[in-house]
Amino acid sequence: MLELFPKIEAATEAICQQWPHSAKVGIVLGTGLNGIADSLGLDVVLPFESIPHFPSSTALGHSGKLHCGSFQGLNILTMQGRTHYYEGAKLADVTLPVRVMKSLGVETLILTNASGGLNPQYAQGDIVVVEDHIDMLPDNPLRGINDDRLGTRFPDMSQPYDFELVDQALAIARNSGFIAHRGVYAAMPGPNYETRGEIRFIRKLGADVVGMSTVPEAIVAAHSGLRTLALSTVTNECKPYVATTTDGEEVVSVAASAEAKVKKIIFGVLEAESQKQ
Ligand code: HPA
């Protein structure tokens, strides 16, 4: 982990050359949610490739751009797309953008993703406000010698997702007239979707949804002392006993059709954060 600090500094400096400000809120937009970045109308858009050490995003439905600017008087950074473990990089590098956001002043991080619904109460298109996670990935972004400038060696993980933000997100959904659940997200390495045996196994562990992202970023956010909110769109129901095919294109299209609900929650949280200033 000691190699991270100069990388964070270089990426921060490159962003500041294009957008010389600090930010309060960072957002990571997952599968099918690119449109939210466009609707925020932020001033400066930087392709990930133009930022030193930023991992490039090769995933379906992830455009790979960092949007920087002000929304309702609140400075924010929005990643339109992310990199996943299955794309090949080490998790310490996959999560570098979260560390760069922290270095640019971010205090609150909003993560979004698409997931498979394990909880039989969940339907396709439902939103899950993640209250906890189960890490099933074979790497950890904090592995290696700890850099005490970035965080503590053994970070607490009793509350990786801020309880207040969870309640706030659920209240926004309720007041806007749509269902959002409170659930546990399990991260699998991917890129293949789960077998029926794996679906039964992960459900037994206590997960409500399963996906291939978010957890490494939430771990780094906790290590960095950020408040985190994670919103998951159930794009497919994971059936434990019926062979139901899951298709990447369909995952992107269901996520995109539920975008308005995720956007409602994000805009509500941003409004509340801007009023705090
Ligand atoms: N499994 C893992 N990741 C996913 C799924 C799934 O069923 N749906 C969307 N992302």
JSON list of N, CA and C and ligand atoms in Angstrom, two decimals, residues 114-117 185 188 192-194 210-212 233 235-236 238 246 251, ligand 1:
[
{"chain": "A", "resi": 114, "resn": "ALA", "atom": "N", "xyz": [-25.58, -2.42, -9.77]},
{"chain": "A", "resi": 114, "resn": "ALA", "atom": "CA", "xyz": [-26.66, -3.34, -10.18]},
{"chain": "A", "resi": 114, "resn": "ALA", "atom": "C", "xyz": [-26.40, -4.65, -9.46]},
{"chain": "A", "resi": 115, "resn": "SER", "atom": "N", "xyz": [-27.47, -5.34, -9.09]},
{"chain": "A", "resi": 115, "resn": "SER", "atom": "CA", "xyz": [-27.26, -6.59, -8.35]},
{"chain": "A", "resi": 115, "resn": "SER", "atom": "C", "xyz": [-28.33, -7.61, -8.70]},
{"chain": "A", "resi": 116, "resn": "GLY", "atom": "N", "xyz": [-28.05, -8.84, -8.30]},
{"chain": "A", "resi": 116, "resn": "GLY", "atom": "CA", "xyz": [-29.04, -9.90, -8.40]},
{"chain": "A", "resi": 116, "resn": "GLY", "atom": "C", "xyz": [-29.77, -10.00, -7.07]},
{"chain": "A", "resi": 117, "resn": "GLY", "atom": "N", "xyz": [-31.07, -10.13, -7.10]},
{"chain": "A", "resi": 117, "resn": "GLY", "atom": "CA", "xyz": [-31.88, -10.19, -5.87]},
{"chain": "A", "resi": 117, "resn": "GLY", "atom": "C", "xyz": [-31.95, -11.63, -5.36]},
{"chain": "A", "resi": 185, "resn": "TYR", "atom": "N", "xyz": [-25.48, -6.72, 1.04]},
{"chain": "A", "resi": 185, "resn": "TYR", "atom": "CA", "xyz": [-24.91, -6.95, -0.30]},
{"chain": "A", "resi": 185, "resn": "TYR", "atom": "C", "xyz": [-23.70, -7.88, -0.20]},
{"chain": "A", "resi": 188, "resn": "MET", "atom": "N", "xyz": [-19.20, -10.82, -5.07]},
{"chain": "A", "resi": 188, "resn": "MET", "atom": "CA", "xyz": [-18.56, -11.99, -5.69]},
{"chain": "A", "resi": 188, "resn": "MET", "atom": "C", "xyz": [-17.55, -11.49, -6.73]},
{"chain": "A", "resi": 192, "resn": "ASN", "atom": "N", "xyz": [-18.49, -14.15, -14.23]},
{"chain": "A", "resi": 192, "resn": "ASN", "atom": "CA", "xyz": [-19.69, -14.96, -14.47]},
{"chain": "A", "resi": 192, "resn": "ASN", "atom": "C", "xyz": [-20.72, -14.70, -13.39]},
{"chain": "A", "resi": 193, "resn": "TYR", "atom": "N", "xyz": [-21.98, -14.85, -13.75]},
{"chain": "A", "resi": 193, "resn": "TYR", "atom": "CA", "xyz": [-23.04, -14.78, -12.74]},
{"chain": "A", "resi": 193, "resn": "TYR", "atom": "C", "xyz": [-23.04, -16.08, -11.94]},
{"chain": "A", "resi": 194, "resn": "GLU", "atom": "N", "xyz": [-23.87, -16.16, -10.90]},
{"chain": "A", "resi": 194, "resn": "GLU", "atom": "CA", "xyz": [-23.78, -17.27, -9.94]},
{"chain": "A", "resi": 194, "resn": "GLU", "atom": "C", "xyz": [-24.51, -18.52, -10.43]},
{"chain": "A", "resi": 210, "resn": "VAL", "atom": "N", "xyz": [-26.65, -9.74, -4.55]},
{"chain": "A", "resi": 210, "resn": "VAL", "atom": "CA", "xyz": [-25.27, -10.12, -4.89]},
{"chain": "A", "resi": 210, "resn": "VAL", "atom": "C", "xyz": [-24.81, -9.33, -6.12]},
{"chain": "A", "resi": 211, "resn": "GLY", "atom": "N", "xyz": [-23.56, -8.91, -6.06]},
{"chain": "A", "resi": 211, "resn": "GLY", "atom": "CA", "xyz": [-23.00, -8.14, -7.18]},
{"chain": "A", "resi": 211, "resn": "GLY", "atom": "C", "xyz": [-21.50, -8.31, -7.24]},
{"chain": "A", "resi": 212, "resn": "MET", "atom": "N", "xyz": [-20.85, -7.50, -8.08]},
{"chain": "A", "resi": 212, "resn": "MET", "atom": "CA", "xyz": [-19.41, -7.67, -8.32]},
{"chain": "A", "resi": 212, "resn": "MET", "atom": "C", "xyz": [-18.62, -6.39, -8.05]},
{"chain": "A", "resi": 233, "resn": "THR", "atom": "N", "xyz": [-29.57, -1.50, -7.46]},
{"chain": "A", "resi": 233, "resn": "THR", "atom": "CA", "xyz": [-30.79, -1.78, -8.23]},
{"chain": "A", "resi": 233, "resn": "THR", "atom": "C", "xyz": [-30.83, -3.28, -8.51]},
{"chain": "A", "resi": 235, "resn": "THR", "atom": "N", "xyz": [-31.49, -6.00, -10.67]},
{"chain": "A", "resi": 235, "resn": "THR", "atom": "CA", "xyz": [-31.72, -6.08, -12.12]},
{"chain": "A", "resi": 235, "resn": "THR", "atom": "C", "xyz": [-32.24, -7.46, -12.54]},
{"chain": "A", "resi": 236, "resn": "ASN", "atom": "N", "xyz": [-32.07, -8.44, -11.65]},
{"chain": "A", "resi": 236, "resn": "ASN", "atom": "CA", "xyz": [-32.53, -9.80, -11.97]},
{"chain": "A", "resi": 236, "resn": "ASN", "atom": "C", "xyz": [-32.78, -10.54, -10.67]},
{"chain": "A", "resi": 238, "resn": "CYS", "atom": "N", "xyz": [-32.45, -13.81, -8.52]},
{"chain": "A", "resi": 238, "resn": "CYS", "atom": "CA", "xyz": [-31.62, -15.02, -8.49]},
{"chain": "A", "resi": 238, "resn": "CYS", "atom": "C", "xyz": [-32.45, -16.15, -7.90]},
{"chain": "A", "resi": 246, "resn": "THR", "atom": "N", "xyz": [-29.19, -15.22, -16.76]},
{"chain": "A", "resi": 246, "resn": "THR", "atom": "CA", "xyz": [-28.95, -13.80, -16.52]},
{"chain": "A", "resi": 246, "resn": "THR", "atom": "C", "xyz": [-28.06, -13.32, -17.66]},
{"chain": "A", "resi": 251, "resn": "VAL", "atom": "N", "xyz": [-29.19, -6.79, -17.77]},
{"chain": "A", "resi": 251, "resn": "VAL", "atom": "CA", "xyz": [-28.81, -6.15, -16.51]},
{"chain": "A", "resi": 251, "resn": "VAL", "atom": "C", "xyz": [-28.66, -4.63, -16.73]},
{"chain": "B", "resi": 1, "resn": "HPA", "atom": "N1", "xyz": [-24.86, -11.51, -9.81]},
{"chain": "B", "resi": 1, "resn": "HPA", "atom": "C1", "xyz": [-23.75, -10.76, -9.73]},
{"chain": "B", "resi": 1, "resn": "HPA", "atom": "N2", "xyz": [-23.69, -9.50, -10.16]},
{"chain": "B", "resi": 1, "resn": "HPA", "atom": "C2", "xyz": [-24.80, -8.98, -10.70]},
{"chain": "B", "resi": 1, "resn": "HPA", "atom": "C3", "xyz": [-25.98, -9.70, -10.83]},
{"chain": "B", "resi": 1, "resn": "HPA", "atom": "C4", "xyz": [-26.02, -11.06, -10.37]},
{"chain": "B", "resi": 1, "resn": "HPA", "atom": "O1", "xyz": [-27.03, -11.77, -10.45]},
{"chain": "B", "resi": 1, "resn": "HPA", "atom": "N3", "xyz": [-26.90, -8.89, -11.41]},
{"chain": "B", "resi": 1, "resn": "HPA", "atom": "C5", "xyz": [-26.28, -7.70, -11.62]},
{"chain": "B", "resi": 1, "resn": "HPA", "atom": "N4", "xyz": [-25.01, -7.75, -11.20]}
]
